[in-house]
Amino acid sequence: MQWLELTARVFVSYLVLLVMTRLMGKKQLSQLTFFNYVTGITIGSMAASLATDDELQFEHGIYGIILWAALTVMMEYLTLKSIRIRFWTDGRPTVLIKQGQIVKTALQKTRYNVDELNMMLRTMNIFNMEEVDYAVLENNGQLTVLKKVQYQNFERQDSGKSFKPNKNLPTQVINGGKINKDTLDEMGLDEKWLEFEIKKKGYKLKDIFYAAIDSSGELFIMPVNRDSYT
């Protein structure tokens, strides 16, 4: 490969990669899920091959990067429109500890053991599993923890004031304006209950973009903001 050709390949592949990452958006750059992570690595590998592999035709390399990016953008659009597709591509968070108890089947499904779980908790400065009410393994592999109420606020505990335990893990029931029927069924609730609770707060169901049941069992809602933004 001639130096001039190599320089041209590197320059063009750099520009194409820059444009494609901008088109795919900030979600791809943040690598929120394993799918985003793999897609980012693949596009980077394709750009590297385009720059250095003289057996790869230049036009084919450019076409491959653009097509891969287009498929990624299309899949992201589909996941915005369909919760089921989102679960299929990104998966669901997995509850490893529920109401202070380890969910053995969840550990087996995710192929984690107790030692690894304890290690992840220690990285969050939690050295006693007794403090944990809920622990959730997110889609990106990170662990998030909801502590038991008595460990959340030591001042309140030391003052002798009473506290209410967490009823459940905060759970979304409306996402992107669409009702998550599976979640409602798991919690023993239905759409009539949801609509009634929304009306109690002075809203209509069609105006709600996001709603979740918090750890105390109360419904938190976030209506649609119709203002434009930059």
mmCIF file of C-alpha atoms in Angstrom:
data_model
loop_
_atom_site.group_PDB
_atom_site.id
_atom_site.type_symbol
_atom_site.label_atom_id
_atom_site.label_comp_id
_atom_site.label_asym_id
_atom_site.label_seq_id
_atom_site.Cartn_x
_atom_site.Cartn_y
_atom_site.Cartn_z
ATOM 1 C CA MET A 1 0.000 0.000 0.000
ATOM 2 C CA GLN A 2 1.408 3.395 -1.008
ATOM 3 C CA TRP A 3 1.798 6.118 1.613
ATOM 4 C CA LEU A 4 -0.574 8.389 -0.229
ATOM 5 C CA GLU A 5 -3.268 5.710 -0.362
ATOM 6 C CA LEU A 6 -2.777 4.883 3.315
ATOM 7 C CA THR A 7 -3.118 8.559 4.243
ATOM 8 C CA ALA A 8 -6.298 8.869 2.181
ATOM 9 C CA ARG A 9 -7.800 5.735 3.734
ATOM 10 C CA VAL A 10 -7.069 6.886 7.283
ATOM 11 C CA PHE A 11 -8.393 10.373 6.615
ATOM 12 C CA VAL A 12 -11.627 9.214 4.970
ATOM 13 C CA SER A 13 -12.297 6.421 7.482
ATOM 14 C CA TYR A 14 -11.780 8.940 10.300
ATOM 15 C CA LEU A 15 -14.305 11.340 8.802
ATOM 16 C CA VAL A 16 -16.834 8.585 8.077
ATOM 17 C CA LEU A 17 -16.524 7.239 11.629
ATOM 18 C CA LEU A 18 -16.981 10.745 13.049
ATOM 19 C CA VAL A 19 -20.096 11.392 10.963
ATOM 20 C CA MET A 20 -21.624 7.994 11.741
ATOM 21 C CA THR A 21 -21.126 8.327 15.503
ATOM 22 C CA ARG A 22 -22.768 11.743 15.397
ATOM 23 C CA LEU A 23 -25.719 10.365 13.461
ATOM 24 C CA MET A 24 -26.133 7.444 15.863
ATOM 25 C CA GLY A 25 -26.420 9.867 18.766
ATOM 26 C CA LYS A 26 -25.313 10.173 22.370
ATOM 27 C CA LYS A 27 -26.924 6.918 23.450
ATOM 28 C CA GLN A 28 -24.508 4.953 21.294
ATOM 29 C CA LEU A 29 -21.555 6.913 22.682
ATOM 30 C CA SER A 30 -22.646 6.243 26.276
ATOM 31 C CA GLN A 31 -22.863 2.473 25.619
ATOM 32 C CA LEU A 32 -25.843 2.055 27.925
ATOM 33 C CA THR A 33 -26.364 -1.581 26.943
ATOM 34 C CA PHE A 34 -24.281 -4.497 25.760
ATOM 35 C CA PHE A 35 -25.841 -4.083 22.313
ATOM 36 C CA ASN A 36 -24.577 -0.492 22.141
ATOM 37 C CA TYR A 37 -21.156 -1.659 23.307
ATOM 38 C CA VAL A 38 -20.841 -4.383 20.667
ATOM 39 C CA THR A 39 -22.122 -2.083 17.925
ATOM 40 C CA GLY A 40 -19.575 0.587 18.817
ATOM 41 C CA ILE A 41 -16.699 -1.905 18.793
ATOM 42 C CA THR A 42 -17.836 -3.330 15.455
ATOM 43 C CA ILE A 43 -17.974 0.052 13.752
ATOM 44 C CA GLY A 44 -14.544 0.902 15.135
ATOM 45 C CA SER A 45 -13.139 -2.383 13.833
ATOM 46 C CA MET A 46 -14.666 -1.779 10.405
ATOM 47 C CA ALA A 47 -13.129 1.696 10.264
ATOM 48 C CA ALA A 48 -9.729 0.289 11.272
ATOM 49 C CA SER A 49 -9.937 -2.347 8.538
ATOM 50 C CA LEU A 50 -10.868 0.310 6.008
ATOM 51 C CA ALA A 51 -7.800 2.348 6.956
ATOM 52 C CA THR A 52 -5.184 -0.435 6.954
ATOM 53 C CA ASP A 53 -6.429 -3.425 4.943
ATOM 54 C CA ASP A 54 -5.386 -2.888 1.346
ATOM 55 C CA GLU A 55 -7.253 -6.057 0.301
ATOM 56 C CA LEU A 56 -10.541 -4.437 1.298
ATOM 57 C CA GLN A 57 -11.974 -2.343 -1.500
ATOM 58 C CA PHE A 58 -12.380 1.236 -0.403
ATOM 59 C CA GLU A 59 -15.986 1.519 -1.613
ATOM 60 C CA HIS A 60 -16.978 -1.721 0.102
ATOM 61 C CA GLY A 61 -15.515 -0.538 3.401
ATOM 62 C CA ILE A 62 -17.373 2.767 3.272
ATOM 63 C CA TYR A 63 -20.601 1.005 2.338
ATOM 64 C CA GLY A 64 -20.199 -1.476 5.200
ATOM 65 C CA ILE A 65 -19.750 1.252 7.818
ATOM 66 C CA ILE A 66 -22.696 3.290 6.537
ATOM 67 C CA LEU A 67 -24.962 0.224 6.327
ATOM 68 C CA TRP A 68 -24.025 -0.930 9.842
ATOM 69 C CA ALA A 69 -24.689 2.541 11.241
ATOM 70 C CA ALA A 70 -28.020 2.731 9.399
ATOM 71 C CA LEU A 71 -29.112 -0.624 10.845
ATOM 72 C CA THR A 72 -28.139 0.566 14.318
ATOM 73 C CA VAL A 73 -30.172 3.774 13.959
ATOM 74 C CA MET A 74 -33.135 1.781 12.634
ATOM 75 C CA MET A 75 -32.974 -0.626 15.583
ATOM 76 C CA GLU A 76 -32.813 2.269 18.045
ATOM 77 C CA TYR A 77 -35.907 3.752 16.399
ATOM 78 C CA LEU A 78 -37.746 0.422 16.719
ATOM 79 C CA THR A 79 -36.810 0.130 20.400
ATOM 80 C CA LEU A 80 -38.273 3.596 20.985
ATOM 81 C CA LYS A 81 -41.554 2.513 19.420
ATOM 82 C CA SER A 82 -41.857 -0.961 20.942
ATOM 83 C CA ILE A 83 -41.191 -2.039 24.522
ATOM 84 C CA ARG A 84 -41.124 -5.697 23.477
ATOM 85 C CA ILE A 85 -38.414 -5.077 20.876
ATOM 86 C CA ARG A 86 -36.492 -3.094 23.493
ATOM 87 C CA PHE A 87 -36.611 -6.046 25.882
ATOM 88 C CA TRP A 88 -35.517 -8.362 23.078
ATOM 89 C CA THR A 89 -32.479 -6.289 22.068
ATOM 90 C CA ASP A 90 -31.444 -4.773 25.405
ATOM 91 C CA GLY A 91 -32.827 -7.315 27.854
ATOM 92 C CA ARG A 92 -34.302 -6.510 31.243
ATOM 93 C CA PRO A 93 -32.675 -5.564 34.528
ATOM 94 C CA THR A 94 -32.346 -8.590 36.829
ATOM 95 C CA VAL A 95 -33.204 -8.406 40.534
ATOM 96 C CA LEU A 96 -30.489 -10.304 42.438
ATOM 97 C CA ILE A 97 -31.629 -9.312 45.932
ATOM 98 C CA LYS A 98 -35.319 -8.790 46.654
ATOM 99 C CA GLN A 99 -36.623 -7.562 50.003
ATOM 100 C CA GLY A 100 -33.333 -8.472 51.660
ATOM 101 C CA GLN A 101 -33.181 -11.987 50.240
ATOM 102 C CA ILE A 102 -30.928 -13.334 47.498
ATOM 103 C CA VAL A 103 -32.829 -14.515 44.435
ATOM 104 C CA LYS A 104 -30.971 -17.765 43.716
ATOM 105 C CA THR A 105 -32.573 -18.360 40.310
ATOM 106 C CA ALA A 106 -31.549 -14.854 39.201
ATOM 107 C CA LEU A 107 -27.943 -15.494 40.226
ATOM 108 C CA GLN A 108 -27.937 -18.733 38.262
ATOM 109 C CA LYS A 109 -29.486 -17.076 35.219
ATOM 110 C CA THR A 110 -26.893 -14.299 35.169
ATOM 111 C CA ARG A 111 -24.077 -16.759 36.073
ATOM 112 C CA TYR A 112 -23.021 -14.767 39.126
ATOM 113 C CA ASN A 113 -22.049 -16.268 42.471
ATOM 114 C CA VAL A 114 -22.337 -14.784 45.963
ATOM 115 C CA ASP A 115 -18.642 -13.875 46.103
ATOM 116 C CA GLU A 116 -18.951 -11.837 42.906
ATOM 117 C CA LEU A 117 -22.110 -10.190 44.238
ATOM 118 C CA ASN A 118 -20.314 -9.237 47.442
ATOM 119 C CA MET A 119 -17.407 -7.850 45.424
ATOM 120 C CA MET A 120 -19.769 -5.624 43.429
ATOM 121 C CA LEU A 121 -21.399 -4.425 46.652
ATOM 122 C CA ARG A 122 -18.011 -3.562 48.146
ATOM 123 C CA THR A 123 -17.236 -1.340 45.152
ATOM 124 C CA MET A 124 -20.300 0.636 46.293
ATOM 125 C CA ASN A 125 -18.959 0.819 49.881
ATOM 126 C CA ILE A 126 -21.456 -1.760 51.102
ATOM 127 C CA PHE A 127 -19.578 -4.340 53.165
ATOM 128 C CA ASN A 128 -22.604 -5.890 54.852
ATOM 129 C CA MET A 129 -25.236 -7.501 52.641
ATOM 130 C CA GLU A 130 -27.687 -7.053 55.496
ATOM 131 C CA GLU A 131 -27.982 -3.387 54.495
ATOM 132 C CA VAL A 132 -29.365 -4.245 51.041
ATOM 133 C CA ASP A 133 -33.084 -4.319 50.393
ATOM 134 C CA TYR A 134 -32.901 -4.584 46.592
ATOM 135 C CA ALA A 135 -29.962 -5.122 44.240
ATOM 136 C CA VAL A 136 -30.519 -4.913 40.497
ATOM 137 C CA LEU A 137 -28.114 -5.967 37.764
ATOM 138 C CA GLU A 138 -28.656 -3.428 34.998
ATOM 139 C CA ASN A 139 -28.477 -4.109 31.264
ATOM 140 C CA ASN A 140 -24.975 -2.608 31.072
ATOM 141 C CA GLY A 141 -23.658 -4.998 33.746
ATOM 142 C CA GLN A 142 -23.598 -2.469 36.571
ATOM 143 C CA LEU A 143 -25.202 -3.137 39.945
ATOM 144 C CA THR A 144 -27.592 -0.638 41.509
ATOM 145 C CA VAL A 145 -28.705 -0.932 45.112
ATOM 146 C CA LEU A 146 -31.620 0.254 47.220
ATOM 147 C CA LYS A 147 -30.686 0.073 50.889
ATOM 148 C CA LYS A 148 -33.079 -0.834 53.653
ATOM 149 C CA VAL A 149 -34.696 2.271 55.095
ATOM 150 C CA GLN A 150 -32.912 1.995 58.441
ATOM 151 C CA TYR A 151 -29.570 2.222 56.641
ATOM 152 C CA GLN A 152 -30.519 5.096 54.338
ATOM 153 C CA ASN A 153 -30.591 7.819 56.951
ATOM 154 C CA PHE A 154 -28.640 7.250 60.130
ATOM 155 C CA GLU A 155 -29.744 10.571 61.654
ATOM 156 C CA ARG A 156 -33.361 9.487 61.515
ATOM 157 C CA GLN A 157 -32.477 6.089 62.962
ATOM 158 C CA ASP A 158 -30.425 7.612 65.787
ATOM 159 C CA SER A 159 -33.180 10.078 66.648
ATOM 160 C CA GLY A 160 -35.542 7.215 67.455
ATOM 161 C CA LYS A 161 -38.133 8.275 64.883
ATOM 162 C CA SER A 162 -40.143 5.565 63.164
ATOM 163 C CA PHE A 163 -39.654 4.749 59.508
ATOM 164 C CA LYS A 164 -41.637 2.870 56.890
ATOM 165 C CA PRO A 165 -39.949 -0.074 55.169
ATOM 166 C CA ASN A 166 -39.728 -0.273 51.394
ATOM 167 C CA LYS A 167 -42.823 -1.977 50.007
ATOM 168 C CA ASN A 168 -41.251 -2.834 46.686
ATOM 169 C CA LEU A 169 -38.570 -1.880 44.199
ATOM 170 C CA PRO A 170 -39.444 1.307 42.270
ATOM 171 C CA THR A 171 -41.034 0.023 39.066
ATOM 172 C CA GLN A 172 -42.041 1.860 35.895
ATOM 173 C CA VAL A 173 -45.587 1.306 34.659
ATOM 174 C CA ILE A 174 -45.637 3.847 31.805
ATOM 175 C CA ASN A 175 -42.646 4.322 29.548
ATOM 176 C CA GLY A 176 -42.645 6.697 26.600
ATOM 177 C CA GLY A 177 -46.392 7.151 26.912
ATOM 178 C CA LYS A 178 -47.060 3.396 26.681
ATOM 179 C CA ILE A 179 -48.431 1.280 29.512
ATOM 180 C CA ASN A 180 -46.300 -1.652 30.609
ATOM 181 C CA LYS A 181 -49.071 -4.215 31.011
ATOM 182 C CA ASP A 182 -46.723 -7.032 32.025
ATOM 183 C CA THR A 183 -45.446 -5.010 34.977
ATOM 184 C CA LEU A 184 -48.965 -4.143 36.099
ATOM 185 C CA ASP A 185 -49.927 -7.824 35.953
ATOM 186 C CA GLU A 186 -46.885 -8.809 38.030
ATOM 187 C CA MET A 187 -47.882 -6.285 40.694
ATOM 188 C CA GLY A 188 -51.524 -7.389 40.709
ATOM 189 C CA LEU A 189 -52.734 -4.106 39.207
ATOM 190 C CA ASP A 190 -54.595 -3.168 36.041
ATOM 191 C CA GLU A 191 -55.086 -0.241 33.692
ATOM 192 C CA LYS A 192 -58.251 0.907 35.467
ATOM 193 C CA TRP A 193 -56.305 1.330 38.705
ATOM 194 C CA LEU A 194 -53.587 3.224 36.864
ATOM 195 C CA GLU A 195 -56.039 5.553 35.123
ATOM 196 C CA PHE A 196 -57.851 6.193 38.421
ATOM 197 C CA GLU A 197 -54.608 7.102 40.218
ATOM 198 C CA ILE A 198 -53.599 9.429 37.380
ATOM 199 C CA LYS A 199 -56.966 11.205 37.495
ATOM 200 C CA LYS A 200 -56.560 11.649 41.258
ATOM 201 C CA LYS A 201 -53.430 13.671 40.543
ATOM 202 C CA GLY A 202 -55.249 15.872 38.034
ATOM 203 C CA TYR A 203 -53.905 14.373 34.812
ATOM 204 C CA LYS A 204 -55.188 12.372 31.894
ATOM 205 C CA LEU A 205 -53.626 9.111 30.786
ATOM 206 C CA LYS A 206 -52.759 10.487 27.342
ATOM 207 C CA ASP A 207 -50.692 13.279 28.934
ATOM 208 C CA ILE A 208 -48.367 10.967 30.868
ATOM 209 C CA PHE A 209 -44.967 10.202 29.383
ATOM 210 C CA TYR A 210 -43.513 8.300 32.361
ATOM 211 C CA ALA A 211 -44.981 6.830 35.525
ATOM 212 C CA ALA A 212 -43.540 4.587 38.209
ATOM 213 C CA ILE A 213 -44.574 3.094 41.521
ATOM 214 C CA ASP A 214 -41.971 4.108 44.092
ATOM 215 C CA SER A 215 -40.599 2.082 46.997
ATOM 216 C CA SER A 216 -43.384 3.289 49.296
ATOM 217 C CA GLY A 217 -46.099 2.141 46.878
ATOM 218 C CA GLU A 218 -46.996 5.634 45.678
ATOM 219 C CA LEU A 219 -47.473 6.488 42.014
ATOM 220 C CA PHE A 220 -44.997 9.011 40.609
ATOM 221 C CA ILE A 221 -45.936 10.521 37.262
ATOM 222 C CA MET A 222 -44.124 12.733 34.778
ATOM 223 C CA PRO A 223 -46.339 14.346 32.133
ATOM 224 C CA VAL A 224 -45.301 15.101 28.579
ATOM 225 C CA ASN A 225 -43.359 18.330 28.137
ATOM 226 C CA ARG A 226 -44.545 19.692 24.814
ATOM 227 C CA ASP A 227 -42.145 22.641 24.823
ATOM 228 C CA SER A 228 -39.459 22.651 22.148
ATOM 229 C CA TYR A 229 -35.805 22.320 23.096
ATOM 230 C CA THR A 230 -32.409 22.784 21.532
#
